[in-house]
Coordinates of C-alpha atoms in Angstrom, one line a residue:
X1 CA 0.0 0.0 0.0
X2 CA 1.3 3.5 -0.9
X3 CA 2.0 6.0 1.8
X4 CA -0.9 8.1 0.7
X5 CA -3.3 5.2 0.7
X6 CA -2.0 4.1 4.1
X7 CA -2.4 7.6 5.5
X8 CA -6.0 7.7 4.1
X9 CA -6.8 4.3 5.6
X10 CA -5.5 5.5 9.0
X11 CA -7.6 8.7 8.9
X12 CA -10.7 6.6 8.0
X13 CA -10.1 4.2 10.9
X14 CA -9.6 7.2 13.2
X15 CA -13.0 8.6 12.2
X16 CA -14.7 5.3 12.8
X17 CA -13.0 4.9 16.1
X18 CA -14.0 8.4 17.2
X19 CA -17.7 7.8 16.2
X20 CA -17.9 4.4 18.0
X21 CA -16.2 5.7 21.2
X22 CA -18.5 8.8 21.4
X23 CA -21.6 6.7 20.9
X24 CA -20.5 4.2 23.5
X25 CA -19.6 7.0 25.9
X26 CA -23.0 8.8 25.5
X27 CA -24.7 5.5 26.4
X28 CA -22.4 4.2 29.1
X29 CA -20.6 6.9 30.9
X30 CA -20.7 7.0 34.7
X31 CA -22.5 9.9 36.4
X32 CA -19.6 11.5 38.2
X33 CA -19.8 14.9 39.9
X34 CA -17.0 16.5 37.9
X35 CA -18.8 15.6 34.7
X36 CA -21.7 17.8 35.6
X37 CA -19.7 21.0 35.2
X38 CA -17.6 22.9 32.7
X39 CA -16.0 25.0 35.5
X40 CA -12.2 24.7 34.8
X41 CA -11.4 25.0 38.5
X42 CA -13.6 22.1 39.5
X43 CA -12.4 20.0 36.6
X44 CA -8.8 20.8 37.5
X45 CA -9.4 19.7 41.1
X46 CA -10.9 16.4 40.0
X47 CA -8.2 15.6 37.5
X48 CA -5.5 16.3 40.1
X49 CA -7.1 14.1 42.7
X50 CA -7.7 11.3 40.2
X51 CA -4.0 10.9 39.6
X52 CA -2.9 7.6 41.2
X53 CA -6.3 7.4 43.1
X54 CA -9.5 5.4 42.4
X55 CA -12.7 7.2 41.4
X56 CA -14.6 5.8 44.3
X57 CA -12.0 7.2 46.7
X58 CA -11.9 10.6 45.1
X59 CA -15.6 11.5 45.1
X60 CA -16.1 12.3 48.8
X61 CA -12.7 14.2 48.9
X62 CA -13.7 16.1 45.8
X63 CA -17.0 17.2 47.2
X64 CA -15.6 18.2 50.6
X65 CA -12.7 20.0 49.0
X66 CA -14.9 22.1 46.8
X67 CA -17.3 22.8 49.6
X68 CA -14.4 24.2 51.6
X69 CA -12.6 25.9 48.7
X70 CA -15.4 26.7 46.1
X71 CA -13.3 29.0 44.0
X72 CA -9.7 29.3 42.8
X73 CA -9.4 32.5 45.0
X74 CA -10.6 30.6 48.1
X75 CA -7.9 28.0 47.5
X76 CA -5.2 30.6 46.8
X77 CA -5.9 32.5 50.0
X78 CA -6.4 29.5 52.3
X79 CA -4.0 28.4 55.1
X80 CA -1.7 25.6 53.9
X81 CA -2.5 23.5 56.9
X82 CA -6.2 23.7 56.0
X83 CA -5.5 22.7 52.4
X84 CA -3.5 19.7 53.6
X85 CA -6.1 18.7 56.2
X86 CA -8.7 18.5 53.4
X87 CA -6.3 16.5 51.2
X88 CA -5.1 14.1 54.0
X89 CA -5.8 10.5 53.0
X90 CA -5.3 11.0 49.2
X91 CA -1.5 10.7 49.4
X92 CA 1.1 12.3 47.1
X93 CA 0.9 15.5 49.1
X94 CA 3.0 17.4 46.7
X95 CA -0.2 17.6 44.6
X96 CA -1.9 19.6 47.2
X97 CA 1.0 22.0 47.6
X98 CA 1.2 22.5 43.8
X99 CA -2.6 23.0 43.6
X100 CA -2.3 26.0 45.9
X101 CA 0.8 27.4 44.2
X102 CA -1.0 27.2 40.8
X103 CA -4.2 28.6 42.4
X104 CA -2.3 31.6 43.6
X105 CA -0.9 32.2 40.1
X106 CA -4.3 31.9 38.4
X107 CA -5.9 34.1 41.0
X108 CA -3.3 36.9 41.1
X109 CA -1.4 36.7 37.8
X110 CA -4.3 35.7 35.5
X111 CA -7.2 37.5 37.2
X112 CA -8.8 34.3 38.3
X113 CA -9.2 32.9 34.8
X114 CA -7.5 29.7 33.7
X115 CA -5.4 29.8 30.5
X116 CA -7.3 28.1 27.7
X117 CA -4.5 26.2 25.9
X118 CA -2.6 23.2 27.1
X119 CA 0.7 25.0 26.4
X120 CA -0.2 27.9 28.7
X121 CA -1.7 25.5 31.4
X122 CA 1.6 23.6 31.5
X123 CA 3.3 26.8 32.7
X124 CA 1.4 26.6 36.0
X125 CA 3.0 24.8 38.9
X126 CA 2.3 21.1 39.0
X127 CA 0.4 20.9 35.8
X128 CA 1.9 18.4 33.4
X129 CA 0.9 17.3 29.9
X130 CA -1.9 15.0 31.1
X131 CA -3.7 17.5 33.3
X132 CA -3.2 20.3 30.8
X133 CA -4.7 18.2 28.0
X134 CA -7.6 17.1 30.2
X135 CA -8.4 20.6 31.4
X136 CA -8.0 22.2 27.9
X137 CA -10.1 19.6 26.2
X138 CA -12.9 19.1 28.8
X139 CA -13.3 22.7 30.0
X140 CA -12.5 24.5 26.7
X141 CA -13.1 22.0 23.9
X142 CA -9.5 22.3 22.8
X143 CA -8.3 19.4 20.6
X144 CA -5.7 18.3 23.1
X145 CA -4.6 14.7 23.9
X146 CA -4.5 13.0 27.2
X147 CA -2.6 9.8 28.0
X148 CA -2.9 8.1 31.3
X149 CA -2.7 4.4 32.2
X150 CA -6.2 3.6 30.9
X151 CA -5.5 5.4 27.6
X152 CA -2.1 3.6 27.2
X153 CA -3.8 0.3 27.7
X154 CA -6.6 1.0 25.2
X155 CA -4.3 2.4 22.5
X156 CA -1.7 -0.3 22.9
X157 CA -4.3 -3.0 22.4
X158 CA -6.2 -1.2 19.6
X159 CA -3.0 -0.6 17.6
X160 CA -1.1 -3.7 18.6
X161 CA 1.8 -1.8 20.3
X162 CA 4.0 -4.6 21.6
X163 CA 7.1 -2.5 22.5
X164 CA 7.8 -1.4 26.1
X165 CA 5.6 1.5 26.9
X166 CA 8.1 2.8 29.4
X167 CA 10.4 3.8 26.5
X168 CA 10.1 7.4 25.5
X169 CA 9.7 6.8 21.7
X170 CA 6.9 4.4 22.4
X171 CA 5.1 6.8 24.7
X172 CA 5.6 9.7 22.3
X173 CA 3.9 7.6 19.6
X174 CA 1.0 6.9 21.9
X175 CA 0.6 10.7 22.6
X176 CA 0.7 11.3 18.9
X177 CA -2.1 8.7 18.4
X178 CA -4.1 10.2 21.2
X179 CA -3.7 13.6 19.5
X180 CA -5.1 12.2 16.2
X181 CA -8.2 10.9 18.1
X182 CA -8.7 14.2 20.0
X183 CA -8.9 16.3 16.8
X184 CA -12.5 16.5 15.9
X185 CA -15.8 17.3 17.6
X186 CA -16.2 16.9 21.3
X187 CA -12.5 16.4 22.2
X188 CA -13.2 16.4 25.9
X189 CA -15.8 13.7 25.6
X190 CA -13.6 11.7 23.3
X191 CA -10.7 11.8 25.8
X192 CA -13.1 10.8 28.6
X193 CA -14.4 8.0 26.5
X194 CA -10.9 6.5 26.1
X195 CA -10.4 6.7 29.9
X196 CA -13.9 5.3 30.6
X197 CA -13.4 2.4 28.2
X198 CA -10.1 1.5 29.9
X199 CA -11.7 1.7 33.4
X200 CA -14.9 -0.2 32.6
X201 CA -14.2 -2.5 29.6
X202 CA -10.6 -2.6 28.5
X203 CA -9.4 -3.5 32.0
X204 CA -5.9 -4.7 32.9
X205 CA -7.0 -8.3 33.4
X206 CA -9.8 -10.2 31.6
X207 CA -10.9 -7.3 29.3
X208 CA -14.6 -7.5 28.3
X209 CA -14.0 -7.7 24.6
X210 CA -17.5 -8.9 23.8
X211 CA -19.0 -5.6 24.8
X212 CA -16.2 -3.3 23.5
X213 CA -17.5 -0.8 21.0
X214 CA -14.2 -1.0 19.0
X215 CA -13.4 -4.7 19.3
X216 CA -13.8 -5.3 15.6
X217 CA -10.8 -3.1 14.8
X218 CA -8.7 -4.1 17.8
X219 CA -5.4 -5.7 16.9
X220 CA -4.9 -7.3 20.3
X221 CA -8.2 -9.1 20.2
X222 CA -7.6 -10.3 16.7
X223 CA -4.2 -11.8 17.8
X224 CA -5.6 -13.0 21.2
X225 CA -3.0 -11.3 23.3
X226 CA -5.0 -8.5 25.0
X227 CA -4.0 -9.7 28.5
X228 CA -0.3 -9.3 27.6
X229 CA -0.6 -5.7 26.6
X230 CA 0.6 -3.1 27.2
X231 CA 4.2 -4.2 27.7
X232 CA 5.8 -2.2 30.5
X233 CA 8.9 -2.4 32.6
X234 CA 8.4 -4.1 36.0
X235 CA 7.9 -1.7 38.9
X236 CA 10.9 -0.7 41.0
X237 CA 11.2 -2.8 44.2
X238 CA 9.7 -1.0 47.2
X239 CA 12.2 0.1 49.7
X240 CA 11.5 -0.8 53.4
X241 CA 11.6 2.1 56.0
X242 CA 11.8 1.6 59.7
X243 CA 10.7 4.5 61.9
X244 CA 9.6 5.3 65.4
X245 CA 7.1 7.7 67.0
X246 CA 6.0 8.7 70.5
X247 CA 2.6 9.2 71.9
X248 CA 3.9 11.8 74.4
X249 CA 1.1 13.6 76.3
X250 CA 1.5 16.6 78.5
X251 CA -1.5 18.0 80.4
X252 CA -3.9 16.4 78.0
X253 CA -2.1 17.5 74.9
X254 CA 0.2 15.4 72.6
X255 CA 3.4 16.5 71.0
X256 CA 3.3 16.7 67.1
X257 CA 6.0 18.0 64.8
X258 CA 5.7 19.4 61.3
X259 CA 7.9 17.7 58.6
X260 CA 10.3 19.7 56.5
X261 CA 9.0 21.6 53.5
X262 CA 10.6 19.2 51.1
X263 CA 10.8 15.4 50.8
X264 CA 8.4 12.6 51.7
X265 CA 5.2 13.9 53.3
X266 CA 6.5 17.4 53.2
X267 CA 4.8 19.8 55.5
X268 CA 2.6 17.2 57.2
X269 CA 2.2 16.9 60.9
X270 CA 3.2 13.7 62.7
X271 CA 3.9 12.3 66.2
X272 CA 7.4 13.2 67.3
X273 CA 10.0 10.6 66.3
X274 CA 12.1 9.8 63.3
X275 CA 13.7 7.1 61.1
X276 CA 15.7 4.3 62.6
X277 CA 19.4 3.8 61.7
X278 CA 20.3 0.4 60.2
X279 CA 20.3 -2.2 62.9
X280 CA 19.1 0.2 65.6
X281 CA 16.8 -1.1 68.2
X282 CA 13.4 0.7 68.1
X283 CA 13.5 1.9 71.8
X284 CA 17.0 3.2 71.4
X285 CA 16.1 4.9 68.2
X286 CA 13.2 6.6 69.8
X287 CA 15.3 8.0 72.6
X288 CA 17.9 9.2 70.1
X289 CA 15.3 10.7 67.7
X290 CA 13.5 12.6 70.4
X291 CA 16.7 13.9 71.8
X292 CA 18.1 15.0 68.4
X293 CA 15.0 16.3 66.8
X294 CA 13.1 17.9 69.8
X295 CA 15.6 18.2 72.5
X296 CA 13.5 16.0 74.8
X297 CA 15.1 13.3 77.0
X298 CA 12.4 10.9 78.0
X299 CA 13.0 8.5 81.0
X300 CA 11.0 5.5 79.9
X301 CA 9.2 4.4 76.8
X302 CA 6.7 1.6 76.3
X303 CA 6.0 -0.1 73.0
X304 CA 2.3 0.1 72.1
X305 CA 2.6 -1.8 68.8
X306 CA 3.4 -1.3 65.1
X307 CA 1.6 0.0 62.0
X308 CA 2.6 -0.2 58.4
X309 CA 1.8 1.9 55.4
X310 CA 2.8 1.6 51.7
X311 CA 3.9 4.6 49.7
X312 CA 4.5 4.5 45.9
X313 CA 8.1 3.0 46.2
X314 CA 8.4 2.7 50.0
X315 CA 6.9 0.4 52.7
X316 CA 6.9 2.0 56.1
X317 CA 7.0 0.0 59.4
X318 CA 6.3 2.5 62.2
X319 CA 7.0 1.5 65.9
X320 CA 4.6 3.3 68.2
X321 CA 5.6 4.0 71.8
X322 CA 4.1 5.7 74.8
X323 CA 6.4 8.2 76.5
X324 CA 6.1 10.7 79.4
X325 CA 7.0 14.1 78.0
X326 CA 9.3 16.0 80.4
X327 CA 8.2 19.6 81.1
X328 CA 11.0 21.3 79.3
X329 CA 11.2 23.5 76.3
X330 CA 11.1 21.8 72.9
X331 CA 14.2 22.6 70.8
X332 CA 13.7 21.6 67.1
X333 CA 16.4 20.3 64.8
X334 CA 14.8 19.0 61.6
X335 CA 11.1 19.6 61.9
X336 CA 9.9 23.0 60.9
X337 CA 7.4 23.5 63.7
X338 CA 5.8 21.7 66.7
X339 CA 2.7 22.0 68.8
X340 CA 1.0 20.4 71.7
X341 CA -2.3 19.3 70.3
X342 CA -5.6 18.4 72.0
X343 CA -7.5 15.4 70.7
X344 CA -9.8 17.6 68.7
X345 CA -6.9 19.5 67.2
X346 CA -5.2 16.2 66.2
X347 CA -8.3 15.2 64.2
X348 CA -8.2 18.5 62.3
X349 CA -4.5 18.7 61.5
X350 CA -3.0 17.8 58.1
X351 CA -1.8 14.3 59.1
X352 CA -0.9 11.5 56.8
X353 CA -2.4 8.0 56.8
X354 CA 0.5 6.3 58.6
X355 CA 0.4 8.8 61.5
X356 CA -3.4 8.5 61.7
X357 CA -2.9 4.7 62.1
X358 CA -0.4 5.4 64.8
X359 CA -2.7 7.8 66.6
X360 CA -5.6 5.3 66.5
X361 CA -3.3 2.6 67.9
X362 CA -2.1 4.9 70.7
X363 CA -5.6 6.0 71.6
X364 CA -6.7 2.3 71.8
X365 CA -3.8 1.0 73.8
X366 CA -2.2 3.8 75.8
X367 CA -3.1 4.2 79.5

């Protein structure tokens, strides 16, 4: 086949794919709260929350977040701890910090109006190609592509991409293909159709090919290897972390410290403690960490138990101790702040999932 005929055949297939995907999306899309609005701010919040997080988990967070910060200016002027507190539980806390940074830029440098092109959106803090494409296409009907895990899977199977999708040239080609599909009517709905198809039909395991609207033109179905696609490099081995923390009450309040502004769980509050050195006994490590990081020398500690939590590439094992806090001044070296929090204040602070598990254990077992 000549190059011209091949290009024409590709364009014709693209038109058929677009039509089939949009018909299927109109009949089968889920009724999700962010699909009931064209407000770019609300769509931006949803797309940011949905990164690395399941739809079912995001819905209540999305609704609470917008109730507390209904406009981009509300988010821009909010206290950072308040923003973190409403994000706590979603993980990847750098997303929350970048949300507020971008909100400030939109509110004060752009007069409260979001840029309407993907290129301009990518200039905002924390907005990458995927979020920019989603926001531009869904909110502004711009013919911009999006490529996430669902889209990679759908396109790899449709077009028979059997190279490693972790390789840049392969991913670039998938972005190009997604761009071809986005050009046409209703680009935002087309992009959402691709994602919805990957979430509901073209699933990672046992795809539902019999009800797929584009099964007849799917290369992977024709060759019978849909379960093997996409090809991707095995995930990096998760690194174990050992850490300690203290439930250290003083006059009905518990000592918490604020993590540094950069790094894992940046800016989050946690029970006082720190990481263990290799081979260090947990009790010894707690004495050392409290002395080095808060200046407190505790006489005795009692192990309450352990909690675990998995981050993207780390698995945390956190040893939780009870300790009597001496009535001396806290002198910080590492954390950026500290406070003695009441039980009600603990519940309202921006605290990550691992620390919440530790607090629950301490409340259940400490005297």
